[in-house]
PDB file of C-alpha atoms and ligand atoms in Angstrom:
ATOM      1  CA  MET A   1     -10.554  24.949   7.328  1.00 83.00           C
ATOM      2  CA  THR A   2      -8.860  21.738   7.085  1.00 92.00           C
ATOM      3  CA  SER A   3      -7.237  20.400  10.178  1.00 95.00           C
ATOM      4  CA  SER A   4      -6.605  16.694   9.637  1.00 97.00           C
ATOM      5  CA  ILE A   5      -5.827  14.754   6.754  1.00 98.00           C
ATOM      6  CA  VAL A   6      -5.901  11.049   5.920  1.00 98.00           C
ATOM      7  CA  ILE A   7      -4.532   9.849   2.658  1.00 98.00           C
ATOM      8  CA  LEU A   8      -4.791   6.330   1.261  1.00 98.00           C
ATOM      9  CA  THR A   9      -2.704   5.289  -1.812  1.00 98.00           C
ATOM     10  CA  GLY A  10      -2.708   2.211  -3.877  1.00 98.00           C
ATOM     11  CA  ALA A  11      -0.764   0.598  -6.708  1.00 98.00           C
ATOM     12  CA  GLY A  12      -1.776   3.531  -9.077  1.00 98.00           C
ATOM     13  CA  VAL A  13       0.407   6.021  -7.348  1.00 98.00           C
ATOM     14  CA  SER A  14       3.491   3.739  -8.214  1.00 98.00           C
ATOM     15  CA  ALA A  15       2.625   2.956 -11.660  1.00 98.00           C
ATOM     16  CA  GLU A  16       4.160   5.820 -13.420  1.00 98.00           C
ATOM     17  CA  SER A  17       7.417   4.702 -11.498  1.00 98.00           C
ATOM     18  CA  GLY A  18       7.129   1.455 -13.367  1.00 96.00           C
ATOM     19  CA  ILE A  19       5.695  -0.782 -10.808  1.00 97.00           C
ATOM     20  CA  SER A  20       2.685  -2.770 -12.003  1.00 96.00           C
ATOM     21  CA  THR A  21      -0.813  -2.521 -10.658  1.00 98.00           C
ATOM     22  CA  PHE A  22      -2.781  -5.541  -9.742  1.00 98.00           C
ATOM     23  CA  ARG A  23      -6.111  -5.285 -11.538  1.00 96.00           C
ATOM     24  CA  ASP A  24      -5.534  -3.137 -14.504  1.00 95.00           C
ATOM     25  CA  PRO A  25      -5.761  -5.223 -17.831  1.00 95.00           C
ATOM     26  CA  ASP A  26      -1.868  -5.813 -17.843  1.00 95.00           C
ATOM     27  CA  GLY A  27      -1.645  -6.052 -13.904  1.00 97.00           C
ATOM     28  CA  ILE A  28      -0.053  -8.537 -11.850  1.00 97.00           C
ATOM     29  CA  TRP A  29      -3.068 -10.639 -11.207  1.00 97.00           C
ATOM     30  CA  SER A  30      -3.589 -10.967 -15.068  1.00 97.00           C
ATOM     31  CA  LYS A  31      -0.489 -13.112 -14.828  1.00 96.00           C
ATOM     32  CA  VAL A  32      -0.356 -14.772 -11.553  1.00 97.00           C
ATOM     33  CA  ASP A  33      -3.214 -16.362  -9.613  1.00 97.00           C
ATOM     34  CA  TYR A  34      -3.528 -14.530  -6.348  1.00 97.00           C
ATOM     35  CA  ARG A  35      -4.585 -17.600  -4.602  1.00 98.00           C
ATOM     36  CA  GLU A  36      -1.102 -19.276  -5.205  1.00 98.00           C
ATOM     37  CA  VAL A  37       1.041 -16.288  -4.211  1.00 98.00           C
ATOM     38  CA  ALA A  38      -1.001 -13.968  -1.916  1.00 98.00           C
ATOM     39  CA  THR A  39      -2.723 -16.270   0.552  1.00 98.00           C
ATOM     40  CA  PRO A  40      -1.486 -18.241   3.542  1.00 98.00           C
ATOM     41  CA  GLN A  41      -2.923 -21.447   1.908  1.00 98.00           C
ATOM     42  CA  GLY A  42      -0.859 -20.686  -1.187  1.00 98.00           C
ATOM     43  CA  PHE A  43       2.360 -20.408   0.815  1.00 98.00           C
ATOM     44  CA  ALA A  44       1.649 -23.551   2.623  1.00 97.00           C
ATOM     45  CA  ALA A  45       1.128 -25.310  -0.599  1.00 98.00           C
ATOM     46  CA  ASN A  46       4.218 -24.073  -2.382  1.00 98.00           C
ATOM     47  CA  PRO A  47       6.341 -21.845  -0.427  1.00 97.00           C
ATOM     48  CA  ALA A  48       9.137 -22.046  -3.156  1.00 97.00           C
ATOM     49  CA  ARG A  49       6.709 -20.640  -5.693  1.00 98.00           C
ATOM     50  CA  VAL A  50       5.773 -17.819  -3.095  1.00 98.00           C
ATOM     51  CA  HIS A  51       9.262 -16.955  -2.487  1.00 98.00           C
ATOM     52  CA  ALA A  52      10.207 -16.918  -6.109  1.00 97.00           C
ATOM     53  CA  PHE A  53       7.356 -14.559  -6.783  1.00 97.00           C
ATOM     54  CA  TYR A  54       8.283 -12.081  -4.020  1.00 97.00           C
ATOM     55  CA  ASN A  55      12.240 -12.404  -4.880  1.00 97.00           C
ATOM     56  CA  TRP A  56      11.227 -11.224  -8.273  1.00 95.00           C
ATOM     57  CA  ARG A  57       9.046  -8.453  -7.040  1.00 94.00           C
ATOM     58  CA  ARG A  58      11.613  -7.221  -4.480  1.00 94.00           C
ATOM     59  CA  GLN A  59      14.263  -7.286  -7.341  1.00 92.00           C
ATOM     60  CA  ASN A  60      12.039  -5.260  -9.713  1.00 88.00           C
ATOM     61  CA  VAL A  61      11.581  -2.435  -7.318  1.00 88.00           C
ATOM     62  CA  ARG A  62      15.249  -1.915  -6.853  1.00 85.00           C
ATOM     63  CA  SER A  63      15.562   0.216  -9.762  1.00 90.00           C
ATOM     64  CA  VAL A  64      12.501   2.348  -9.675  1.00 96.00           C
ATOM     65  CA  GLU A  65      12.442   5.985  -8.295  1.00 97.00           C
ATOM     66  CA  PRO A  66       9.795   7.959  -6.590  1.00 98.00           C
ATOM     67  CA  ASN A  67       7.601   9.943  -9.075  1.00 98.00           C
ATOM     68  CA  ALA A  68       5.899  13.524  -8.896  1.00 98.00           C
ATOM     69  CA  ALA A  69       3.084  12.179  -6.881  1.00 98.00           C
ATOM     70  CA  HIS A  70       5.099  10.545  -4.198  1.00 98.00           C
ATOM     71  CA  VAL A  71       7.105  13.789  -4.005  1.00 98.00           C
ATOM     72  CA  ALA A  72       3.800  16.076  -3.884  1.00 98.00           C
ATOM     73  CA  LEU A  73       2.650  13.853  -0.904  1.00 98.00           C
ATOM     74  CA  ALA A  74       5.862  14.346   1.061  1.00 98.00           C
ATOM     75  CA  ARG A  75       5.658  17.995   0.452  1.00 98.00           C
ATOM     76  CA  MET A  76       2.028  17.864   1.714  1.00 98.00           C
ATOM     77  CA  GLU A  77       3.154  16.359   4.984  1.00 98.00           C
ATOM     78  CA  ARG A  78       5.997  18.929   5.367  1.00 98.00           C
ATOM     79  CA  GLU A  79       3.922  22.001   4.765  1.00 97.00           C
ATOM     80  CA  PHE A  80       0.480  21.178   5.952  1.00 97.00           C
ATOM     81  CA  ARG A  81      -0.006  22.602   9.530  1.00 95.00           C
ATOM     82  CA  GLY A  82      -2.410  20.042  11.052  1.00 96.00           C
ATOM     83  CA  GLU A  83      -2.784  16.319  11.648  1.00 97.00           C
ATOM     84  CA  PHE A  84      -1.553  14.046   8.720  1.00 98.00           C
ATOM     85  CA  LEU A  85      -1.519  10.496   8.034  1.00 98.00           C
ATOM     86  CA  LEU A  86      -0.477   8.731   4.930  1.00 98.00           C
ATOM     87  CA  VAL A  87      -1.830   4.939   4.668  1.00 99.00           C
ATOM     88  CA  THR A  88      -0.376   3.034   1.868  1.00 98.00           C
ATOM     89  CA  GLN A  89      -1.528  -0.321   0.600  1.00 98.00           C
ATOM     90  CA  ASN A  90       1.673  -0.511  -1.432  1.00 98.00           C
ATOM     91  CA  VAL A  91       4.400  -2.640  -0.322  1.00 98.00           C
ATOM     92  CA  ASP A  92       7.112  -0.661  -2.210  1.00 97.00           C
ATOM     93  CA  SER A  93       9.136   1.937  -0.462  1.00 96.00           C
ATOM     94  CA  LEU A  94       8.561   4.855  -2.753  1.00 97.00           C
ATOM     95  CA  HIS A  95       6.741   7.040  -0.370  1.00 98.00           C
ATOM     96  CA  GLU A  96       9.672   7.040   2.368  1.00 98.00           C
ATOM     97  CA  ARG A  97      12.179   7.459  -0.349  1.00 97.00           C
ATOM     98  CA  ALA A  98      10.227  10.595  -1.496  1.00 98.00           C
ATOM     99  CA  GLY A  99      10.544  11.830   2.133  1.00 98.00           C
ATOM    100  CA  SER A 100       7.115  10.673   3.728  1.00 98.00           C
ATOM    101  CA  GLN A 101       7.561   9.967   7.350  1.00 98.00           C
ATOM    102  CA  LYS A 102       3.923   9.898   8.799  1.00 98.00           C
ATOM    103  CA  LEU A 103       3.126   6.677   6.968  1.00 98.00           C
ATOM    104  CA  ILE A 104       1.492   3.361   7.568  1.00 98.00           C
ATOM    105  CA  HIS A 105       2.362   0.386   5.276  1.00 98.00           C
ATOM    106  CA  MET A 106      -1.087  -1.559   6.068  1.00 98.00           C
ATOM    107  CA  HIS A 107      -0.087  -4.437   3.757  1.00 98.00           C
ATOM    108  CA  GLY A 108       3.539  -4.546   4.798  1.00 98.00           C
ATOM    109  CA  GLN A 109       6.725  -4.049   3.036  1.00 97.00           C
ATOM    110  CA  HIS A 110       8.629  -5.827   0.295  1.00 94.00           C
ATOM    111  CA  ASP A 111      11.994  -5.173   2.058  1.00 95.00           C
ATOM    112  CA  ARG A 112      10.992  -6.730   5.264  1.00 97.00           C
ATOM    113  CA  ALA A 113      10.546 -10.245   6.408  1.00 98.00           C
ATOM    114  CA  LEU A 114       8.259 -11.837   8.730  1.00 98.00           C
ATOM    115  CA  CYS A 115       9.408 -15.075  10.928  1.00 98.00           C
ATOM    116  CA  ALA A 116       6.328 -17.183  11.144  1.00 96.00           C
ATOM    117  CA  GLY A 117       8.258 -19.075  14.080  1.00 97.00           C
ATOM    118  CA  CYS A 118       8.921 -16.126  16.424  1.00 98.00           C
ATOM    119  CA  GLY A 119       6.806 -13.316  14.923  1.00 97.00           C
ATOM    120  CA  SER A 120       9.886 -10.942  14.626  1.00 98.00           C
ATOM    121  CA  ARG A 121       9.648  -8.666  11.706  1.00 97.00           C
ATOM    122  CA  ASN A 122      13.207  -7.446  10.171  1.00 96.00           C
ATOM    123  CA  GLU A 123      14.686  -5.535   7.113  1.00 96.00           C
ATOM    124  CA  TRP A 124      15.307  -8.067   4.402  1.00 96.00           C
ATOM    125  CA  HIS A 125      17.071  -7.056   0.992  1.00 94.00           C
ATOM    126  CA  ASP A 126      18.352 -10.396  -0.175  1.00 93.00           C
ATOM    127  CA  GLU A 127      16.610 -13.362  -1.814  1.00 96.00           C
ATOM    128  CA  MET A 128      14.458 -15.383   0.635  1.00 98.00           C
ATOM    129  CA  SER A 129      13.839 -19.081   0.654  1.00 98.00           C
ATOM    130  CA  MET A 130      12.895 -21.909   3.219  1.00 97.00           C
ATOM    131  CA  ARG A 131      16.766 -22.005   3.744  1.00 97.00           C
ATOM    132  CA  SER A 132      16.824 -18.534   5.126  1.00 98.00           C
ATOM    133  CA  ARG A 133      17.663 -17.962   8.806  1.00 97.00           C
ATOM    134  CA  CYS A 134      15.600 -15.715  11.145  1.00 97.00           C
ATOM    135  CA  PRO A 135      17.811 -13.032  12.401  1.00 97.00           C
ATOM    136  CA  ALA A 136      16.171 -12.864  15.724  1.00 97.00           C
ATOM    137  CA  CYS A 137      15.463 -16.673  16.762  1.00 98.00           C
ATOM    138  CA  GLN A 138      18.136 -18.131  14.401  1.00 97.00           C
ATOM    139  CA  ARG A 139      15.731 -20.847  12.979  1.00 97.00           C
ATOM    140  CA  VAL A 140      15.709 -21.815   9.508  1.00 97.00           C
ATOM    141  CA  GLY A 141      12.582 -22.750   7.529  1.00 96.00           C
ATOM    142  CA  HIS A 142      10.095 -20.032   8.907  1.00 97.00           C
ATOM    143  CA  MET A 143      10.815 -16.925   6.873  1.00 98.00           C
ATOM    144  CA  ARG A 144       8.199 -15.329   4.817  1.00 98.00           C
ATOM    145  CA  PRO A 145       7.708 -11.922   2.999  1.00 98.00           C
ATOM    146  CA  ASP A 146       6.312  -9.282   5.494  1.00 98.00           C
ATOM    147  CA  VAL A 147       3.311  -8.504   3.382  1.00 98.00           C
ATOM    148  CA  VAL A 148      -0.356  -9.068   4.215  1.00 98.00           C
ATOM    149  CA  TRP A 149      -2.170 -11.805   2.214  1.00 98.00           C
ATOM    150  CA  PHE A 150      -5.785 -12.248   1.750  1.00 98.00           C
ATOM    151  CA  GLY A 151      -7.401 -13.519   4.904  1.00 98.00           C
ATOM    152  CA  GLU A 152      -4.601 -11.835   7.290  1.00 98.00           C
ATOM    153  CA  THR A 153      -5.180  -8.681   9.280  1.00 98.00           C
ATOM    154  CA  PRO A 154      -3.715  -5.550   7.843  1.00 98.00           C
ATOM    155  CA  TYR A 155      -1.213  -3.802  10.018  1.00 98.00           C
ATOM    156  CA  GLU A 156      -1.905  -0.774  12.436  1.00 98.00           C
ATOM    157  CA  MET A 157      -5.698  -0.933  11.969  1.00 98.00           C
ATOM    158  CA  ASP A 158      -6.359   0.866  15.538  1.00 98.00           C
ATOM    159  CA  ARG A 159      -4.351   3.756  14.496  1.00 98.00           C
ATOM    160  CA  ILE A 160      -5.784   3.870  11.154  1.00 98.00           C
ATOM    161  CA  GLN A 161      -9.407   3.664  12.377  1.00 98.00           C
ATOM    162  CA  ALA A 162      -8.744   6.419  14.979  1.00 98.00           C
ATOM    163  CA  ALA A 163      -7.407   8.799  12.229  1.00 98.00           C
ATOM    164  CA  LEU A 164     -10.302   8.106   9.931  1.00 98.00           C
ATOM    165  CA  GLY A 165     -12.655   8.956  12.917  1.00 97.00           C
ATOM    166  CA  GLN A 166     -11.281  12.365  13.499  1.00 96.00           C
ATOM    167  CA  CYS A 167     -10.009  13.585   9.883  1.00 98.00           C
ATOM    168  CA  ASP A 168     -11.966  16.217   7.977  1.00 97.00           C
ATOM    169  CA  LEU A 169     -10.420  15.608   4.649  1.00 98.00           C
ATOM    170  CA  PHE A 170      -9.931  12.000   3.273  1.00 98.00           C
ATOM    171  CA  ILE A 171      -8.132  11.555  -0.129  1.00 98.00           C
ATOM    172  CA  SER A 172      -7.977   8.090  -1.918  1.00 98.00           C
ATOM    173  CA  ILE A 173      -5.177   8.000  -4.527  1.00 98.00           C
ATOM    174  CA  GLY A 174      -4.458   5.182  -7.198  1.00 98.00           C
ATOM    175  CA  THR A 175      -6.660   2.443  -5.726  1.00 98.00           C
ATOM    176  CA  SER A 176      -9.302   0.495  -7.476  1.00 97.00           C
ATOM    177  CA  GLY A 177     -11.335   0.040  -4.083  1.00 97.00           C
ATOM    178  CA  ASN A 178     -11.589  -3.757  -4.568  1.00 97.00           C
ATOM    179  CA  VAL A 179      -9.858  -4.844  -1.362  1.00 98.00           C
ATOM    180  CA  TYR A 180     -11.152  -4.464   2.200  1.00 98.00           C
ATOM    181  CA  PRO A 181     -10.757  -3.115   4.765  1.00 98.00           C
ATOM    182  CA  ALA A 182      -9.021  -0.310   2.750  1.00 98.00           C
ATOM    183  CA  ALA A 183     -11.907  -0.071   0.159  1.00 98.00           C
ATOM    184  CA  GLY A 184     -14.233   0.869   3.197  1.00 98.00           C
ATOM    185  CA  PHE A 185     -12.119   3.667   4.602  1.00 98.00           C
ATOM    186  CA  VAL A 186     -14.034   6.307   2.592  1.00 98.00           C
ATOM    187  CA  ARG A 187     -17.235   5.318   3.924  1.00 98.00           C
ATOM    188  CA  ILE A 188     -16.019   5.613   7.573  1.00 98.00           C
ATOM    189  CA  ALA A 189     -14.323   8.954   6.980  1.00 98.00           C
ATOM    190  CA  ARG A 190     -17.519  10.310   5.422  1.00 98.00           C
ATOM    191  CA  ALA A 191     -19.770   8.949   7.960  1.00 97.00           C
ATOM    192  CA  GLU A 192     -17.616  11.222  10.372  1.00 96.00           C
ATOM    193  CA  GLY A 193     -18.250  14.284   8.513  1.00 96.00           C
ATOM    194  CA  ALA A 194     -15.049  14.222   6.326  1.00 98.00           C
ATOM    195  CA  ARG A 195     -14.783  15.680   2.865  1.00 98.00           C
ATOM    196  CA  THR A 196     -13.768  12.743   0.616  1.00 98.00           C
ATOM    197  CA  VAL A 197     -11.656  13.163  -2.620  1.00 98.00           C
ATOM    198  CA  GLU A 198     -10.818  10.596  -5.261  1.00 98.00           C
ATOM    199  CA  LEU A 199      -7.588  11.096  -7.261  1.00 98.00           C
ATOM    200  CA  ASN A 200      -7.369   8.062  -9.769  1.00 98.00           C
ATOM    201  CA  LEU A 201      -6.906   7.329 -13.378  1.00 98.00           C
ATOM    202  CA  VAL A 202     -10.554   6.295 -13.637  1.00 97.00           C
ATOM    203  CA  PRO A 203     -13.439   6.272 -11.217  1.00 97.00           C
ATOM    204  CA  SER A 204     -12.903   3.406  -8.633  1.00 96.00           C
ATOM    205  CA  GLU A 205     -15.408   0.796  -7.467  1.00 93.00           C
ATOM    206  CA  GLY A 206     -16.333   3.118  -4.555  1.00 95.00           C
ATOM    207  CA  ALA A 207     -16.629   6.338  -6.727  1.00 97.00           C
ATOM    208  CA  VAL A 208     -20.116   7.291  -5.416  1.00 97.00           C
ATOM    209  CA  HIS A 209     -18.698   7.741  -1.869  1.00 97.00           C
ATOM    210  CA  PHE A 210     -16.500  10.692  -2.941  1.00 98.00           C
ATOM    211  CA  ASP A 211     -17.516  14.259  -2.680  1.00 98.00           C
ATOM    212  CA  GLU A 212     -14.987  15.205  -5.332  1.00 98.00           C
ATOM    213  CA  ALA A 213     -12.864  13.568  -7.978  1.00 98.00           C
ATOM    214  CA  ASP A 214     -10.046  14.214 -10.299  1.00 98.00           C
ATOM    215  CA  HIS A 215      -9.357  11.526 -12.812  1.00 98.00           C
ATOM    216  CA  GLY A 216      -6.069  11.269 -14.677  1.00 98.00           C
ATOM    217  CA  PRO A 217      -2.599  10.073 -13.918  1.00 98.00           C
ATOM    218  CA  ALA A 218      -1.205  10.445 -10.583  1.00 98.00           C
ATOM    219  CA  THR A 219       1.860  12.584 -11.535  1.00 98.00           C
ATOM    220  CA  ARG A 220      -0.577  15.155 -12.885  1.00 98.00           C
ATOM    221  CA  VAL A 221      -3.536  15.073 -10.623  1.00 98.00           C
ATOM    222  CA  VAL A 222      -1.603  14.763  -7.242  1.00 98.00           C
ATOM    223  CA  PRO A 223       0.853  17.598  -7.740  1.00 98.00           C
ATOM    224  CA  ALA A 224      -2.095  19.727  -8.860  1.00 98.00           C
ATOM    225  CA  PHE A 225      -4.328  18.885  -5.724  1.00 98.00           C
ATOM    226  CA  VAL A 226      -1.488  19.401  -3.411  1.00 98.00           C
ATOM    227  CA  GLU A 227      -0.607  22.834  -4.848  1.00 98.00           C
ATOM    228  CA  LYS A 228      -4.435  23.889  -4.561  1.00 97.00           C
ATOM    229  CA  LEU A 229      -4.530  22.540  -0.896  1.00 96.00           C
ATOM    230  CA  LEU A 230      -1.447  24.198   0.159  1.00 96.00           C
ATOM    231  CA  ALA A 231      -2.175  27.647  -1.535  1.00 93.00           C
TER     232      ALA A 231
HETATM  233  C1  BJW B 301      -3.720   5.109 -11.580  1.00 76.24           C
HETATM  234  C2  BJW B 301      -2.690   4.932 -12.583  1.00 76.24           C
HETATM  235  C3  BJW B 301      -2.042   6.199 -12.636  1.00 76.24           C
HETATM  236  C4  BJW B 301      -3.385   2.972 -12.642  1.00 76.24           C
HETATM  237  N1  BJW B 301      -2.471   7.243 -11.921  1.00 76.24           N
HETATM  238  N2  BJW B 301      -4.201   5.847 -10.954  1.00 76.24           N
HETATM  239  C5  BJW B 301     -15.908 -10.513   0.234  1.00 76.24           C
HETATM  240  C6  BJW B 301     -16.539  -9.279   0.556  1.00 76.24           C
HETATM  241  C7  BJW B 301     -15.696  -8.152   1.266  1.00 76.24           C
HETATM  242  C8  BJW B 301     -14.467  -8.438   1.690  1.00 76.24           C
HETATM  243  C9  BJW B 301     -13.949  -9.810   1.507  1.00 76.24           C
HETATM  244  C10 BJW B 301     -14.673 -10.819   0.927  1.00 76.24           C
HETATM  245  N3  BJW B 301     -13.994 -11.859   1.025  1.00 76.24           N
HETATM  246  C11 BJW B 301     -12.639 -11.614   1.382  1.00 76.24           C
HETATM  247  C12 BJW B 301     -12.799 -10.389   1.941  1.00 76.24           C
HETATM  248  C13 BJW B 301     -11.695  -9.759   2.495  1.00 76.24           C
HETATM  249  C14 BJW B 301     -10.378  -9.525   1.520  1.00 76.24           C
HETATM  250  C15 BJW B 301     -10.717  -8.665   0.277  1.00 76.24           C
HETATM  251  O1  BJW B 301     -11.041  -7.489   0.452  1.00 76.24           O
HETATM  252  N4  BJW B 301     -11.177  -9.464  -0.872  1.00 76.24           N
HETATM  253  C16 BJW B 301     -11.739  -8.646  -1.928  1.00 76.24           C
HETATM  254  C17 BJW B 301     -10.768  -9.061  -3.207  1.00 76.24           C
HETATM  255  C18 BJW B 301     -13.184  -9.085  -1.968  1.00 76.24           C
HETATM  256  N5  BJW B 301      -9.465  -8.681   2.265  1.00 76.24           N
HETATM  257  C19 BJW B 301      -8.548  -9.222   3.070  1.00 76.24           C
HETATM  258  O2  BJW B 301      -8.525 -10.428   3.261  1.00 76.24           O
HETATM  259  C20 BJW B 301      -7.612  -8.382   3.831  1.00 76.24           C
HETATM  260  N6  BJW B 301      -7.595  -8.642   5.314  1.00 76.24           N
HETATM  261  C21 BJW B 301      -8.888  -8.461   5.931  1.00 76.24           C
HETATM  262  O3  BJW B 301      -9.901  -8.167   5.468  1.00 76.24           O
HETATM  263  O4  BJW B 301      -8.776  -8.922   7.237  1.00 76.24           O
HETATM  264  C22 BJW B 301      -9.946  -8.711   8.160  1.00 76.24           C
HETATM  265  C23 BJW B 301      -9.763  -7.609   8.913  1.00 76.24           C
HETATM  266  C24 BJW B 301     -10.481  -6.391   8.448  1.00 76.24           C
HETATM  267  C25 BJW B 301     -10.443  -5.287   9.218  1.00 76.24           C
HETATM  268  C26 BJW B 301      -9.782  -5.151  10.365  1.00 76.24           C
HETATM  269  C27 BJW B 301      -9.222  -6.399  11.009  1.00 76.24           C
HETATM  270  C28 BJW B 301      -9.354  -7.506  10.177  1.00 76.24           C
HETATM  271  C29 BJW B 301      -6.190  -8.362   3.551  1.00 76.24           C
HETATM  272  C30 BJW B 301      -6.047  -8.031   2.050  1.00 76.24           C
HETATM  273  C31 BJW B 301      -4.556  -8.152   1.576  1.00 76.24           C
HETATM  274  C32 BJW B 301      -4.156  -7.606   0.204  1.00 76.24           C
HETATM  275  N7  BJW B 301      -3.140  -7.932  -0.035  1.00 76.24           N
HETATM  276  C33 BJW B 301      -2.546  -7.560  -1.310  1.00 76.24           C
HETATM  277  C34 BJW B 301      -1.371  -8.343  -1.711  1.00 76.24           C
HETATM  278  C35 BJW B 301      -0.093  -7.694  -1.027  1.00 76.24           C
HETATM  279  C36 BJW B 301       1.316  -8.382  -1.184  1.00 76.24           C
HETATM  280  C37 BJW B 301       1.675  -8.161  -2.578  1.00 76.24           C
HETATM  281  O5  BJW B 301       2.096  -7.009  -2.958  1.00 76.24           O
HETATM  282  O6  BJW B 301       1.868  -9.146  -3.424  1.00 76.24           O
HETATM  283  O7  BJW B 301      -2.469  -6.070  -1.471  1.00 76.24           O
HETATM  284  S1  BJW B 301      -3.623  -7.903  -2.845  1.00 76.24           S
HETATM  285  C38 BJW B 301      -3.308  -6.443  -3.524  1.00 76.24           C
HETATM  286  O8  BJW B 301      -4.514  -5.591  -3.725  1.00 76.24           O
HETATM  287  C39 BJW B 301      -2.317  -5.543  -2.821  1.00 76.24           C
HETATM  288  C40 BJW B 301      -2.725  -4.177  -2.887  1.00 76.24           C
HETATM  289  O9  BJW B 301      -2.346  -3.382  -1.785  1.00 76.24           O
HETATM  290  C41 BJW B 301      -4.382  -4.421  -2.803  1.00 76.24           C
HETATM  291  C42 BJW B 301      -5.014  -3.214  -3.351  1.00 76.24           C
HETATM  292  O10 BJW B 301      -4.864  -3.267  -4.716  1.00 76.24           O
HETATM  293  P1  BJW B 301      -4.718  -1.506  -5.280  1.00 76.24           P
HETATM  294  O11 BJW B 301      -3.623  -0.911  -4.842  1.00 76.24           O
HETATM  295  O12 BJW B 301      -6.182  -0.897  -5.194  1.00 76.24           O
HETATM  296  O13 BJW B 301      -4.385  -1.761  -6.798  1.00 76.24           O
HETATM  297  P2  BJW B 301      -5.312  -2.145  -8.080  1.00 76.24           P
HETATM  298  O14 BJW B 301      -4.492  -2.731  -9.195  1.00 76.24           O
HETATM  299  O15 BJW B 301      -6.484  -2.851  -7.723  1.00 76.24           O
HETATM  300  O16 BJW B 301      -5.771  -0.594  -8.424  1.00 76.24           O
HETATM  301  C43 BJW B 301      -4.920   0.268  -9.113  1.00 76.24           C
HETATM  302  C44 BJW B 301      -5.754   1.659  -9.487  1.00 76.24           C
HETATM  303  O17 BJW B 301      -4.816   2.588  -9.885  1.00 76.24           O
HETATM  304  C45 BJW B 301      -6.733   1.432 -10.487  1.00 76.24           C
HETATM  305  O18 BJW B 301      -7.871   1.766 -10.138  1.00 76.24           O
HETATM  306  C46 BJW B 301      -6.094   2.039 -11.667  1.00 76.24           C
HETATM  307  O19 BJW B 301      -7.149   2.650 -12.516  1.00 76.24           O
HETATM  308  C47 BJW B 301      -5.436   3.133 -10.971  1.00 76.24           C
HETATM  309  N8  BJW B 301      -4.286   3.569 -11.771  1.00 76.24           N
HETATM  310  N9  BJW B 301      -2.397   3.806 -13.104  1.00 76.24           N
HETATM  311  C48 BJW B 301      -3.440   7.180 -10.938  1.00 76.24           C
HETATM  312  N10 BJW B 301      -0.698   6.352 -13.327  1.00 76.24           N
END
């Protein structure tokens, strides 16, 4: 019997809500060089360019809605009688808008800002620029999106590692398995004895590490898996 579940989601879970993935043929990294917009070096070289990119992304997610996959995962959290943790690499807020609460945004959030001056993290829904003022320290010129760029440490790794170490079911949904440390979670969970399941449009980079897979759009395969698990 399953007593503890860890779920990892990636851009594929939000794709059918209208948010672009990163590495699919028409994905974000096919249009924008990640070194320019998703590294601390890119930000240092051209902060205006990076702010413009995230202002555009923040604007884009305003009109999107959670889809059947987000809703099914929120239902799983509500109805599953055991330990549950949803770890998302996504910076959108569709999981919480669908009702998920036991949730970690390991790569940060679009609608939050980080002050590089004082380290405070705050909600942020407006445009951001180098003229933005930190609501905590009141200084200007230090605000950046609260997202985790390449070379930076993802959030809440200790909590994630602990949950991976004691789960007996690990489910990876809509992620290509290209980006570490998230791409390594399946191996950690499996080494600790968890059953591992992949729900993705196509087999991911780490497909060999999963005991089971269902390949198809998240809005079909995720509700079907949740229905079976809760039955
Ligand atoms: C569907 C679908 C549908 C489509 N239904 N599915 C060399 C070797 C190993 C590692 C490294 C290395 N050199 C550097 C590293 C480390 C580096 C890394 O992994 N680089 C690799 C590229 C090699 N990682 C880091 O730097 C990370 N930090 C780190 O490692 O710190 C050290 C540390 C580790 C452990 C503990 C403590 C410290 C930080 C990574 C930060 C990633 N940031 C981004 C940008 C966020 C902000 C923003 O949004 O702009 O996060 S990059 C981008 O990729 C974003 C995503 O969260 C992340 C993952 O992408 P995801 O979600 O998998 O999307 P896609 O597009 O790749 O895949 C979508 C999938 O969905 C596909 O499979 C589709 O088929 C599928 N799909 N439609 C179901 N309808």
